[in-house]
XYZ file of C-alpha atoms in Angstrom:
243
model
C 47.600 -15.977 18.170
C 45.869 -19.340 18.568
C 42.103 -19.723 18.896
C 42.324 -20.644 22.570
C 43.834 -17.233 23.297
C 41.007 -15.419 21.491
C 37.816 -14.081 23.010
C 34.430 -14.085 21.281
C 31.429 -12.092 22.480
C 28.086 -13.480 21.275
C 24.753 -11.752 21.822
C 21.654 -13.907 21.894
C 24.046 -16.777 22.430
C 21.774 -19.154 24.330
C 19.192 -20.296 21.765
C 18.788 -21.211 18.107
C 21.494 -19.942 15.772
C 23.219 -18.113 18.634
C 23.515 -21.326 20.638
C 25.045 -23.111 17.642
C 27.538 -20.264 17.187
C 28.426 -20.457 20.881
C 29.199 -24.171 20.633
C 31.057 -23.817 17.318
C 33.386 -21.150 18.734
C 33.832 -23.129 21.950
C 34.814 -26.209 19.932
C 37.369 -24.052 18.086
C 38.888 -23.048 21.434
C 37.630 -19.488 21.825
C 37.000 -18.155 25.315
C 33.410 -16.913 25.427
C 31.396 -13.978 26.675
C 27.702 -14.669 26.230
C 24.758 -12.317 26.423
C 21.064 -13.168 26.579
C 17.954 -11.824 28.262
C 17.407 -15.001 30.294
C 19.806 -17.266 32.170
C 21.805 -19.952 30.376
C 20.390 -23.449 30.715
C 22.380 -26.174 32.418
C 22.759 -28.217 29.242
C 24.493 -25.372 27.385
C 26.761 -24.607 30.338
C 27.780 -28.276 30.569
C 28.472 -28.441 26.816
C 30.743 -25.383 27.012
C 32.601 -26.766 30.022
C 33.019 -30.152 28.334
C 34.757 -28.380 25.438
C 37.365 -27.055 27.876
C 36.904 -23.313 27.434
C 35.974 -20.630 29.922
C 32.925 -18.418 29.640
C 31.427 -15.291 31.139
C 27.686 -14.607 31.073
C 26.407 -11.019 31.003
C 22.634 -11.023 31.263
C 20.706 -8.125 29.741
C 18.607 -6.741 26.912
C 20.715 -5.100 24.187
C 18.095 -2.371 23.813
C 18.954 -1.173 27.333
C 21.461 1.670 27.398
C 23.840 0.006 29.862
C 23.934 -3.545 28.477
C 26.535 -2.904 25.768
C 28.747 -1.010 28.218
C 28.565 -3.816 30.798
C 29.150 -6.486 28.166
C 32.365 -4.951 26.856
C 33.573 -3.711 30.252
C 33.223 -7.134 31.849
C 34.885 -8.784 28.833
C 37.991 -6.656 29.299
C 37.980 -7.085 33.077
C 37.952 -10.865 32.627
C 40.077 -11.375 29.515
C 41.798 -8.088 28.676
C 40.850 -8.280 24.992
C 37.986 -8.754 22.527
C 38.708 -10.517 19.246
C 35.306 -11.399 17.784
C 31.879 -9.868 18.287
C 28.876 -11.760 16.929
C 25.719 -9.630 16.923
C 23.110 -12.362 16.827
C 20.314 -11.163 19.138
C 17.103 -10.552 17.238
C 13.305 -10.725 17.333
C 10.320 -10.857 14.982
C 6.826 -9.370 15.196
C 5.270 -10.467 11.941
C 2.191 -8.680 10.616
C 1.045 -7.290 7.303
C 1.885 -3.605 6.901
C -1.762 -2.550 7.194
C -2.039 -4.299 10.572
C 1.406 -3.366 11.907
C 1.593 -0.746 14.638
C 4.418 1.722 15.013
C 5.277 -0.155 18.216
C 5.580 -3.442 16.290
C 7.897 -1.795 13.783
C 9.946 0.062 16.380
C 10.437 -2.950 18.662
C 11.993 -5.049 15.898
C 14.205 -2.228 14.652
C 15.293 -1.439 18.224
C 16.571 -4.972 18.851
C 17.795 -6.048 15.422
C 19.368 -2.808 14.213
C 19.740 -0.318 17.062
C 20.820 -3.086 19.445
C 23.447 -4.186 16.940
C 24.637 -0.579 16.708
C 24.823 -0.176 20.496
C 27.004 -3.229 21.078
C 29.132 -2.650 17.989
C 29.874 0.966 18.871
C 31.282 0.094 22.294
C 33.230 -2.944 21.047
C 34.469 -1.109 17.945
C 36.207 1.559 20.036
C 38.160 -1.137 21.882
C 39.016 -3.006 18.682
C 40.307 0.156 17.018
C 42.638 0.702 19.980
C 43.776 -2.943 19.762
C 44.245 -2.526 15.984
C 42.524 -5.860 15.521
C 39.088 -7.403 15.714
C 36.260 -9.003 13.795
C 32.565 -8.109 13.923
C 29.948 -10.482 12.503
C 26.380 -9.242 12.187
C 23.407 -11.525 11.620
C 21.255 -10.206 8.809
C 18.793 -12.317 6.761
C 17.761 -13.082 3.202
C 14.599 -11.194 4.169
C 16.761 -8.085 4.459
C 17.936 -8.649 0.882
C 14.583 -9.359 -0.749
C 11.767 -8.470 1.663
C 8.845 -10.699 2.584
C 5.108 -10.358 3.077
C 4.233 -9.814 6.716
C 7.793 -8.936 7.682
C 8.291 -5.310 6.673
C 9.717 -4.462 10.102
C 12.090 -7.437 10.101
C 13.146 -6.800 6.492
C 13.864 -3.139 7.208
C 15.930 -3.994 10.289
C 17.975 -6.673 8.525
C 18.534 -4.531 5.417
C 19.800 -1.852 7.777
C 22.222 -4.352 9.290
C 23.778 -4.879 5.838
C 24.318 -1.164 5.234
C 25.639 -0.762 8.771
C 28.042 -3.684 8.279
C 29.529 -2.228 5.106
C 29.997 1.198 6.703
C 31.733 -0.250 9.771
C 33.954 -2.321 7.471
C 35.142 0.836 5.713
C 35.748 2.670 8.979
C 37.610 -0.231 10.601
C 39.824 -1.339 7.728
C 42.682 1.076 8.356
C 43.143 -0.390 11.838
C 42.666 -4.023 10.867
C 39.126 -4.292 12.229
C 36.891 -6.317 9.938
C 33.093 -6.403 9.752
C 30.955 -8.887 7.801
C 27.365 -10.083 7.813
C 25.648 -13.437 7.446
C 22.252 -13.630 5.728
C 20.646 -16.944 6.694
C 17.715 -18.299 4.731
C 15.212 -20.736 6.208
C 16.936 -22.328 9.200
C 15.388 -24.915 11.532
C 14.939 -22.963 14.764
C 12.114 -22.138 17.181
C 11.239 -19.281 14.814
C 10.513 -21.612 11.891
C 9.129 -24.472 13.998
C 5.788 -22.653 14.300
C 5.210 -22.692 10.521
C 2.435 -24.961 9.247
C 3.601 -28.029 7.267
C 1.877 -26.680 4.148
C 3.800 -23.402 4.472
C 7.082 -25.264 4.931
C 6.396 -27.366 1.849
C 5.668 -24.260 -0.215
C 8.908 -22.647 0.937
C 10.859 -25.831 0.206
C 9.948 -25.580 -3.484
C 11.887 -22.283 -3.583
C 15.082 -23.820 -2.150
C 17.275 -25.643 -4.701
C 18.814 -27.854 -1.983
C 15.245 -28.785 -0.980
C 15.665 -28.519 2.768
C 15.857 -25.996 5.580
C 19.316 -25.232 6.911
C 20.659 -26.221 10.313
C 21.864 -23.690 12.908
C 25.261 -25.410 12.822
C 25.625 -24.498 9.150
C 25.211 -20.814 9.970
C 27.633 -21.242 12.873
C 30.249 -22.682 10.488
C 29.882 -19.573 8.332
C 30.443 -17.370 11.382
C 33.636 -19.199 12.316
C 34.846 -18.946 8.705
C 34.342 -15.170 8.743
C 36.119 -14.912 12.090
C 39.193 -16.748 10.854
C 39.620 -15.388 7.303
C 41.619 -12.200 7.701
C 41.052 -10.970 4.136
C 37.263 -10.779 4.269
C 35.518 -7.540 5.205
C 32.345 -5.745 4.169
C 30.846 -8.960 2.815
C 27.395 -10.536 3.159
C 27.645 -14.317 3.251
C 24.268 -15.788 2.268
C 23.556 -19.201 3.791
C 20.252 -20.186 2.227
C 20.528 -23.423 0.229
C 20.344 -21.433 -2.976
C 17.009 -19.805 -2.143
C 18.036 -16.407 -3.509
C 19.571 -17.614 -6.776
């Protein structure tokens, strides 16, 4: 099957890393189903159309019980199949543990981990019946090593890694693969708010001496989608930060 016959579902596909993944898969010829909490902007829509692929937009919060059902249902109504699921939607609520409320912790876990579970569970059932499919979950180097002020985020992203490996084992017998990407410091809205002094301090920990670009994470996602012998892996895209 060629790329232009394949369908990729991308959550959080309108901004940052998700936007780059959307455009990378569109450029590779995938038909797209995009999910985000807010409407797609005109610039992204035009870029997708210019690349000659079709898209479906399913608006909704992945923490809502019906969003995953609608997302997968409408994918099959439109395209009749689901080849790649990219679980990219995520949030942060950074605070030191002593200042973090249960609500701060729960909100991040609900989106980053439980939301990933919700969408995966519905898509996974369809992929098992198809006897094919690829799931790509966005984790983080923070989930591998922790970070001050991000206990909630670290816990959610570490959970994504364990979840990914379990799904990989369950899906393997029916040719359904599941991998994760652990980005390091990537230039997005999330890192744009950092003070220059903080960025400089972080840069000293990165052997390649720069922050990554969303497109570099997107390239990793496409690689995982198209390599049929990779499953249960965590691909770290961090400029060597975790060496």
